[in-house]
Coordinates of C-alpha atoms in Angstrom, one line a residue:
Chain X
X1 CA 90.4 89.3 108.1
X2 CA 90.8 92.6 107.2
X3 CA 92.7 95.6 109.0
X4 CA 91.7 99.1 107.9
X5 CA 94.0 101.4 109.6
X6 CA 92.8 104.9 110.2
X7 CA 95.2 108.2 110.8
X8 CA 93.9 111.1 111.8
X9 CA 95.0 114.5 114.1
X10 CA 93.9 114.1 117.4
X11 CA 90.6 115.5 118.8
X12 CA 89.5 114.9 115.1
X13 CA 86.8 112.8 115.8
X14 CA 84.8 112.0 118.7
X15 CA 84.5 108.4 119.9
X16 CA 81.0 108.1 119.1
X17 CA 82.1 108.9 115.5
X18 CA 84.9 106.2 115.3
X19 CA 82.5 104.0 116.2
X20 CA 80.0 104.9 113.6
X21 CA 83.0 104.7 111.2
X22 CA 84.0 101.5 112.3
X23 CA 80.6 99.9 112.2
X24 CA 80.0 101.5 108.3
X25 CA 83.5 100.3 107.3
X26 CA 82.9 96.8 108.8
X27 CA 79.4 96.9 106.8
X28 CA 81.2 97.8 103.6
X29 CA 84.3 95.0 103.6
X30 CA 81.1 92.3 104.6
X31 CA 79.3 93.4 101.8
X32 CA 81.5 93.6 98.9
X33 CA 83.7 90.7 99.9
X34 CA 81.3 88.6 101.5
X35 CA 83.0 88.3 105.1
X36 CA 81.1 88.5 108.2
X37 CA 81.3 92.1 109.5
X38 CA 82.9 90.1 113.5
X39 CA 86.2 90.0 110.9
X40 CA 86.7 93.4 110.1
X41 CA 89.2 95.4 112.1
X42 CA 89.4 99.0 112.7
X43 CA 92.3 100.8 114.1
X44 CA 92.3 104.7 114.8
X45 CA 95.9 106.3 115.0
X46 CA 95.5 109.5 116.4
X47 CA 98.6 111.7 116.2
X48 CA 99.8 114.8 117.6
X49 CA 99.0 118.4 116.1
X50 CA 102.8 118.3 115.0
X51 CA 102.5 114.5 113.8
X52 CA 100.8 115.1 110.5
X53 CA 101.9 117.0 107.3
X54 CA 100.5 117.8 103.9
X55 CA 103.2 119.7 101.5
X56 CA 105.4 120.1 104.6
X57 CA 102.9 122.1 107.0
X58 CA 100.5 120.7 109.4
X59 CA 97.2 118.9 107.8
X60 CA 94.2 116.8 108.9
X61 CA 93.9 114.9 106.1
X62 CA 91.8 111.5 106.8
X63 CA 94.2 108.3 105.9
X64 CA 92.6 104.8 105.7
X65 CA 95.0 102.3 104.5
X66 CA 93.1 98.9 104.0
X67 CA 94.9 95.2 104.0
X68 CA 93.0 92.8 102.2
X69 CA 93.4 89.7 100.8
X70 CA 94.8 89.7 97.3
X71 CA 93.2 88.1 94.7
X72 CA 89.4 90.2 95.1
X73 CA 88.2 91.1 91.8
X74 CA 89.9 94.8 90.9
X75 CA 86.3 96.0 90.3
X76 CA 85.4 95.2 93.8
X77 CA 88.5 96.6 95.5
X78 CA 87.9 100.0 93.7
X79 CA 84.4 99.8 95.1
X80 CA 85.6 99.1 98.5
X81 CA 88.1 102.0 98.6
X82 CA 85.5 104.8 97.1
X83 CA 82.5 103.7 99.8
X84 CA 85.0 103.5 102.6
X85 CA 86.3 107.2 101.3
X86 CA 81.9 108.4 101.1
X87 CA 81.3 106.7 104.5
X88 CA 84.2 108.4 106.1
X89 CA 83.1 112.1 104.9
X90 CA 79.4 111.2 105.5
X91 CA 79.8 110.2 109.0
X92 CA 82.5 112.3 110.0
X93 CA 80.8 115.6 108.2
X94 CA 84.0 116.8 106.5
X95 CA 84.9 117.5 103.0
X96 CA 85.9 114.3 100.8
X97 CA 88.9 116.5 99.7
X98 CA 90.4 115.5 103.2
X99 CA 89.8 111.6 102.8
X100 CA 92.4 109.0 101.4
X101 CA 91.5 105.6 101.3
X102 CA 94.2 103.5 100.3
X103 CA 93.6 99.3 99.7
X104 CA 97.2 97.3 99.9
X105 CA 96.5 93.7 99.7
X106 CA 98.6 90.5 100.2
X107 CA 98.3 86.8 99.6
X108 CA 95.9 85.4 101.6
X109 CA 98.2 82.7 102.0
X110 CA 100.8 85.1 103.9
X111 CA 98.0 86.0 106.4
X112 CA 97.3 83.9 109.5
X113 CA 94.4 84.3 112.1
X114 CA 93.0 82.3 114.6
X115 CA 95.9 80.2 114.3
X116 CA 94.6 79.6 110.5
X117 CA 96.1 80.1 107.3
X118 CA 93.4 82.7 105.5
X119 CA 91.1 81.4 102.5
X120 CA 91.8 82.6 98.8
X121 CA 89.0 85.1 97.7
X122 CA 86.0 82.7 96.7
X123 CA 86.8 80.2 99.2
X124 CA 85.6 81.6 102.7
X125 CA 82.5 79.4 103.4
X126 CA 84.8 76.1 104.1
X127 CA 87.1 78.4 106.0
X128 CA 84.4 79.7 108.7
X129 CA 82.3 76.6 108.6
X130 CA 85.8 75.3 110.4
X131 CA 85.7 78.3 112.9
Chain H
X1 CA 115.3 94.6 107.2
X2 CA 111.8 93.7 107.8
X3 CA 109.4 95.9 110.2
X4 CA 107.1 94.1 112.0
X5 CA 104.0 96.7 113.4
X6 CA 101.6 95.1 116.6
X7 CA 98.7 97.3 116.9
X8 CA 97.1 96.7 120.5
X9 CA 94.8 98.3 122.8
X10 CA 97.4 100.2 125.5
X11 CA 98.1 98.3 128.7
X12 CA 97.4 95.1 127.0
X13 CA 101.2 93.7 127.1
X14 CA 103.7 94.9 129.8
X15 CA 107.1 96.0 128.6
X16 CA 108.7 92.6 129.6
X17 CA 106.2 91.0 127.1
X18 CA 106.6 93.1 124.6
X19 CA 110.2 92.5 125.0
X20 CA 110.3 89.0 124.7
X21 CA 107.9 89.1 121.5
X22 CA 110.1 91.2 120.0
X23 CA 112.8 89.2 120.4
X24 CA 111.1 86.2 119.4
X25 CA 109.7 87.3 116.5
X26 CA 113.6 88.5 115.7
X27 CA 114.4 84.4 115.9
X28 CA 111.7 83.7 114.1
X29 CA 112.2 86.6 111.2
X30 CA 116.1 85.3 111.6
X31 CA 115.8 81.5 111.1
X32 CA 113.6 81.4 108.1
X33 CA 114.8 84.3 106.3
X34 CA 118.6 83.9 107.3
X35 CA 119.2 87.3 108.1
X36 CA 120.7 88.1 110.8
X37 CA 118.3 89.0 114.0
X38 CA 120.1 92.5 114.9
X39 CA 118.2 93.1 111.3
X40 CA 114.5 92.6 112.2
X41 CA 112.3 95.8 114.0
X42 CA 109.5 95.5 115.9
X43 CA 107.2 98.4 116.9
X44 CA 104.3 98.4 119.0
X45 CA 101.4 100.8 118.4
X46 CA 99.2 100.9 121.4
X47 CA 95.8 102.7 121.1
X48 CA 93.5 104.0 123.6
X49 CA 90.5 101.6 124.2
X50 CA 88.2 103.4 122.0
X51 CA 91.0 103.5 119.2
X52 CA 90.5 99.7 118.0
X53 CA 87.4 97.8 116.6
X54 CA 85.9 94.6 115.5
X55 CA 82.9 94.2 114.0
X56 CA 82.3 98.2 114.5
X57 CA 82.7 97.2 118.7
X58 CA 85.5 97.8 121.0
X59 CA 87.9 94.9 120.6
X60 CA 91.3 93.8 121.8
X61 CA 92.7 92.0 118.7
X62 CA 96.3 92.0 118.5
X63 CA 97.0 92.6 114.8
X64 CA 100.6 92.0 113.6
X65 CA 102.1 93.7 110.2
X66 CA 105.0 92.4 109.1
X67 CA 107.3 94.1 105.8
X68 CA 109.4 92.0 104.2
X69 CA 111.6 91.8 101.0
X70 CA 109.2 90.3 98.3
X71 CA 110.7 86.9 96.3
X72 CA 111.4 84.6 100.0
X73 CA 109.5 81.4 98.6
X74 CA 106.1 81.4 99.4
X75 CA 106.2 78.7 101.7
X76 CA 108.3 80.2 103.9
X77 CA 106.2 83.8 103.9
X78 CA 103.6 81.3 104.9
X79 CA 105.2 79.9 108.1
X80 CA 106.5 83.0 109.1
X81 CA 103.0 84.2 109.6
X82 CA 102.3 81.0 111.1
X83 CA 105.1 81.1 113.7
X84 CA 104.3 84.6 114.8
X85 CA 100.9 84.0 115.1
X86 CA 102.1 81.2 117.4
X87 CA 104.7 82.9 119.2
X88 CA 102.2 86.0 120.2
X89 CA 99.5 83.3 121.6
X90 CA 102.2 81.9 123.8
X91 CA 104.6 84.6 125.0
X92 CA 101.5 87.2 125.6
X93 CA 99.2 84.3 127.3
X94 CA 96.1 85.1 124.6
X95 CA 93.7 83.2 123.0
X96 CA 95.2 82.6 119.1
X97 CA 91.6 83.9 118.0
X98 CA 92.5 87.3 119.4
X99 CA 96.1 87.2 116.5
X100 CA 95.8 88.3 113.1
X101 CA 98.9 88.4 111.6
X102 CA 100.0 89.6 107.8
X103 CA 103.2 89.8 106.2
X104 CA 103.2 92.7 103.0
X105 CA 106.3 91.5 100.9
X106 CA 107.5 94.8 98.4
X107 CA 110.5 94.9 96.2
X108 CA 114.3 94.6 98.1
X109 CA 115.2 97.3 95.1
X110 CA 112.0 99.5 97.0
X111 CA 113.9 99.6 100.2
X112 CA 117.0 101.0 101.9
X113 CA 118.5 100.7 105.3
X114 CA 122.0 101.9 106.0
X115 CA 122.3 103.8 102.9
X116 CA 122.1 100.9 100.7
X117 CA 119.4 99.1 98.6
X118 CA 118.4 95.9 100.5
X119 CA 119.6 92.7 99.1
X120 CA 117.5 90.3 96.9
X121 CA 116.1 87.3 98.9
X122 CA 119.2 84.6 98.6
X123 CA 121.4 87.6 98.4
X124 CA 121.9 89.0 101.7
X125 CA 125.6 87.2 102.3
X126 CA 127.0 89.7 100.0
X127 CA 125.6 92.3 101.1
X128 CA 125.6 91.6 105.0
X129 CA 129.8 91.1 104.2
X130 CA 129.9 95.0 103.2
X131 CA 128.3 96.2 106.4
Chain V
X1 CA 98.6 110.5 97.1
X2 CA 101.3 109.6 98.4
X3 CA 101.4 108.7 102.4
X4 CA 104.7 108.3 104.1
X5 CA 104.9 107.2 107.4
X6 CA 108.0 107.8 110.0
X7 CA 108.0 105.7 113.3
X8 CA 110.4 106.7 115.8
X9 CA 110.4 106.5 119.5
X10 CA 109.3 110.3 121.5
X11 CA 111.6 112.5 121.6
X12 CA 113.5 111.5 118.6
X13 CA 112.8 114.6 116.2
X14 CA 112.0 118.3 117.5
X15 CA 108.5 119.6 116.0
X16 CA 111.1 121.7 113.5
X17 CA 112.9 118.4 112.1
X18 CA 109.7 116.9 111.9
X19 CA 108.1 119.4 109.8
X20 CA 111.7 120.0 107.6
X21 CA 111.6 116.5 107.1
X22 CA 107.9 116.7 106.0
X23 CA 108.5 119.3 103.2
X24 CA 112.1 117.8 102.3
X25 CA 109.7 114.6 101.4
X26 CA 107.1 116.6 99.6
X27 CA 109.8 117.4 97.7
X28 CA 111.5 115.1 96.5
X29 CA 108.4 113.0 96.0
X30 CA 107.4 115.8 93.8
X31 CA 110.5 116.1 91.7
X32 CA 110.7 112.3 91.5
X33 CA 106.5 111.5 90.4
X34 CA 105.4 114.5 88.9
X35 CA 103.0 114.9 91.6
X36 CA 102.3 118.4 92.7
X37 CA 103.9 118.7 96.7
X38 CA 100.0 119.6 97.8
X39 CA 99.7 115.8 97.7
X40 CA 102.1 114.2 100.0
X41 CA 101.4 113.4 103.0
X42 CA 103.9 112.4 106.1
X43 CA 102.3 111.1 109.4
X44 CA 104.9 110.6 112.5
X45 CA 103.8 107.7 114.5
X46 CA 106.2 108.2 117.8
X47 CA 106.2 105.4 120.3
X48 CA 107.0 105.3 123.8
X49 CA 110.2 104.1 124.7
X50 CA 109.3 100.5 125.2
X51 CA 107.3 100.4 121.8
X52 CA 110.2 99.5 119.5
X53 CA 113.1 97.3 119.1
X54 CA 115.7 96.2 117.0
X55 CA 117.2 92.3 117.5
X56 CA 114.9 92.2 120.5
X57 CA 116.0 95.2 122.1
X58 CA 114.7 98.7 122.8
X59 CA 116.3 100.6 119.9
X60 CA 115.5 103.7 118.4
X61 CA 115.7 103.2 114.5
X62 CA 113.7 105.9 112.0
X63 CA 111.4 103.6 110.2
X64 CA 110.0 104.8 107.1
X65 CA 107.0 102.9 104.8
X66 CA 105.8 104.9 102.0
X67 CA 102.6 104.2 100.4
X68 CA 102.5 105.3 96.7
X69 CA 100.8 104.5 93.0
X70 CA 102.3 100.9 91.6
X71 CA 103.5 101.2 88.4
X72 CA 106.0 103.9 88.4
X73 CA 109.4 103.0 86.8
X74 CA 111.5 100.5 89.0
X75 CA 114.6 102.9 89.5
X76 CA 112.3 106.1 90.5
X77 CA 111.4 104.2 92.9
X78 CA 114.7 103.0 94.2
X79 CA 115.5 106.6 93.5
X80 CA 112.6 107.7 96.0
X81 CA 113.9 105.5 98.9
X82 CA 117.1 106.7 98.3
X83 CA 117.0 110.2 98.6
X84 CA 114.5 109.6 101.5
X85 CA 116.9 108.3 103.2
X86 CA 119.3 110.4 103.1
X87 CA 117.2 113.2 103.5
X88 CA 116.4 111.8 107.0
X89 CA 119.9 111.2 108.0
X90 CA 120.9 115.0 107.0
X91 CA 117.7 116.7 108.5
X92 CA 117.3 114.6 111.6
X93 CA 121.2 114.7 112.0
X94 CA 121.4 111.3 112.6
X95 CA 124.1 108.2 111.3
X96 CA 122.2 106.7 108.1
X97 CA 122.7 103.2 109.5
X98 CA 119.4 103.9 112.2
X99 CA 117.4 104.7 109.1
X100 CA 115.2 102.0 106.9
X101 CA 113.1 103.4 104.0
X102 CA 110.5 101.0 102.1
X103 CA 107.9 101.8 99.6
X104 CA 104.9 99.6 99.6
X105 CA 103.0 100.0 95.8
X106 CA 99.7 99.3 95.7
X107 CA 97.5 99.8 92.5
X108 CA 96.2 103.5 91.6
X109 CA 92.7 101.9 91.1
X110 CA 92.5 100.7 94.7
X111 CA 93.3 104.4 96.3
X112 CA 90.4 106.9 96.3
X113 CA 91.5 110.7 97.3
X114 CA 89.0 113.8 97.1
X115 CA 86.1 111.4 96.1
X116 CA 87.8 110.1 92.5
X117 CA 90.0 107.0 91.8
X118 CA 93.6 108.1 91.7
X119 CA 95.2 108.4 88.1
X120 CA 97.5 105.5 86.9
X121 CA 101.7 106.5 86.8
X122 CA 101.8 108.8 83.8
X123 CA 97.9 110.2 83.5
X124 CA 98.5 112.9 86.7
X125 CA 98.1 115.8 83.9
X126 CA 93.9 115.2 83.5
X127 CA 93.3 113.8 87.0
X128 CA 94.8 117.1 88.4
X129 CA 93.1 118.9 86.1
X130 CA 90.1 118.6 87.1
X131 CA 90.2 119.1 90.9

């Protein structure tokens, strides 16, 4: 269900480490929003050395930009975004000052997978006891 | 107007077939929305294999992001999703468990192409006629 | 806080425009947010030249989707598109029609940057204060 979207320079982290990343992320979303972990998406962007810019000069910042379904409890979606942002310095051994973790959710309702309209928040067990 | 994003795992469409989903999705985007297809973008983001997860694994899930102008009745947000979910299935030969697609509606007022504000939903004759 | 992100296909923009363009964005989402320029970021995603299309067709349109706080006033952020766009068109030397500008708003409380919770629209002063 969910897509968290990773952007990073290139050569930033090894692909034992995106795995890692992946893996803790996926752990997270399950945890907090009571998804099984075989929904949670991961997607590295890597970008060239001249493809990434704080204050107008070349940066490595760490972006994660999360979808979710709307509708979580606010609480909960801070949560998500501040362990995502731990996980992603933990694992990938740099400063937290480099990592932005961003959630922007959408209606459930405007989300389609598996040929399936998603559940509301709250309303996931009827929708993968149909899976 | 809208921007739809596919993030893939590289080689997993050829250019014909991302072609003709990028056209489709225009029809789609174009008949619900009635704006006019030479409006709709499509990009294609295509990773290298260990740049895409699921469930903290290497996976091949085609994940679909669509921007549109927030305020098109909900229904219709609804079948959009639905219809691109359906056309990606069909046109790139997949199983429709692999397609996860979500549309993230924002303010018209939020957006510019051309030089000009985008229209509100219901609103685009006026401002198609000044183009 | 902020993270805009420019798709265009290879080739489009010289590592020169690219960086301009990065610091002409710091900029002005400086002047428009009150957020020091330190905290915008700009990533170029740049596609190969069967990744994007307009109306079905390869085409080679500067897509921009900025990620910032919800919550600040309407017009600033009609304002921000804007002068985006026409700050691409004048640095990238390119006709204003190729170029689409959207900012997607997401809640402050669901974006985590440097470890904290970022500051609603309006409390930057303390938040920065105490980096």
């Amino acid at each position: 269900m969910p897509i968290y979207t990773c952007t990073i320079a290139e050569s930033t982290f090894s692909a034992e480490t995106k795995r890692a990343l992946a893996g803790e992320i996926a752990r997270i979303h399950s945890s907090i929003t009571h998804v099984p972990s075989a929904y949670v998406n991961v997607a590295f962007h890597e970008l060239a050395a001249d493809g990434l810019y704080t204050d107008g000069v070349p940066a490595s910042p760490v972006l994660v930009a999360g979808w979710v379904r709307e509708g979580h409890p606010a609480d909960d979606t801070t949560r998500l975004a501040t362990e995502v942002s731990t996980a992603v310095a933990k694992i990938c051994e740099i400063d937290v000052e480099r990592v932005l973790v961003v959630i922007q959710p959408s209606p459930a309702r405007f989300a389609v997978e598996g040929g399936r309209v998603l559940p509301e928040p709250g309303q996931e067990q009827a929708w993968l006891a149909e899976s």
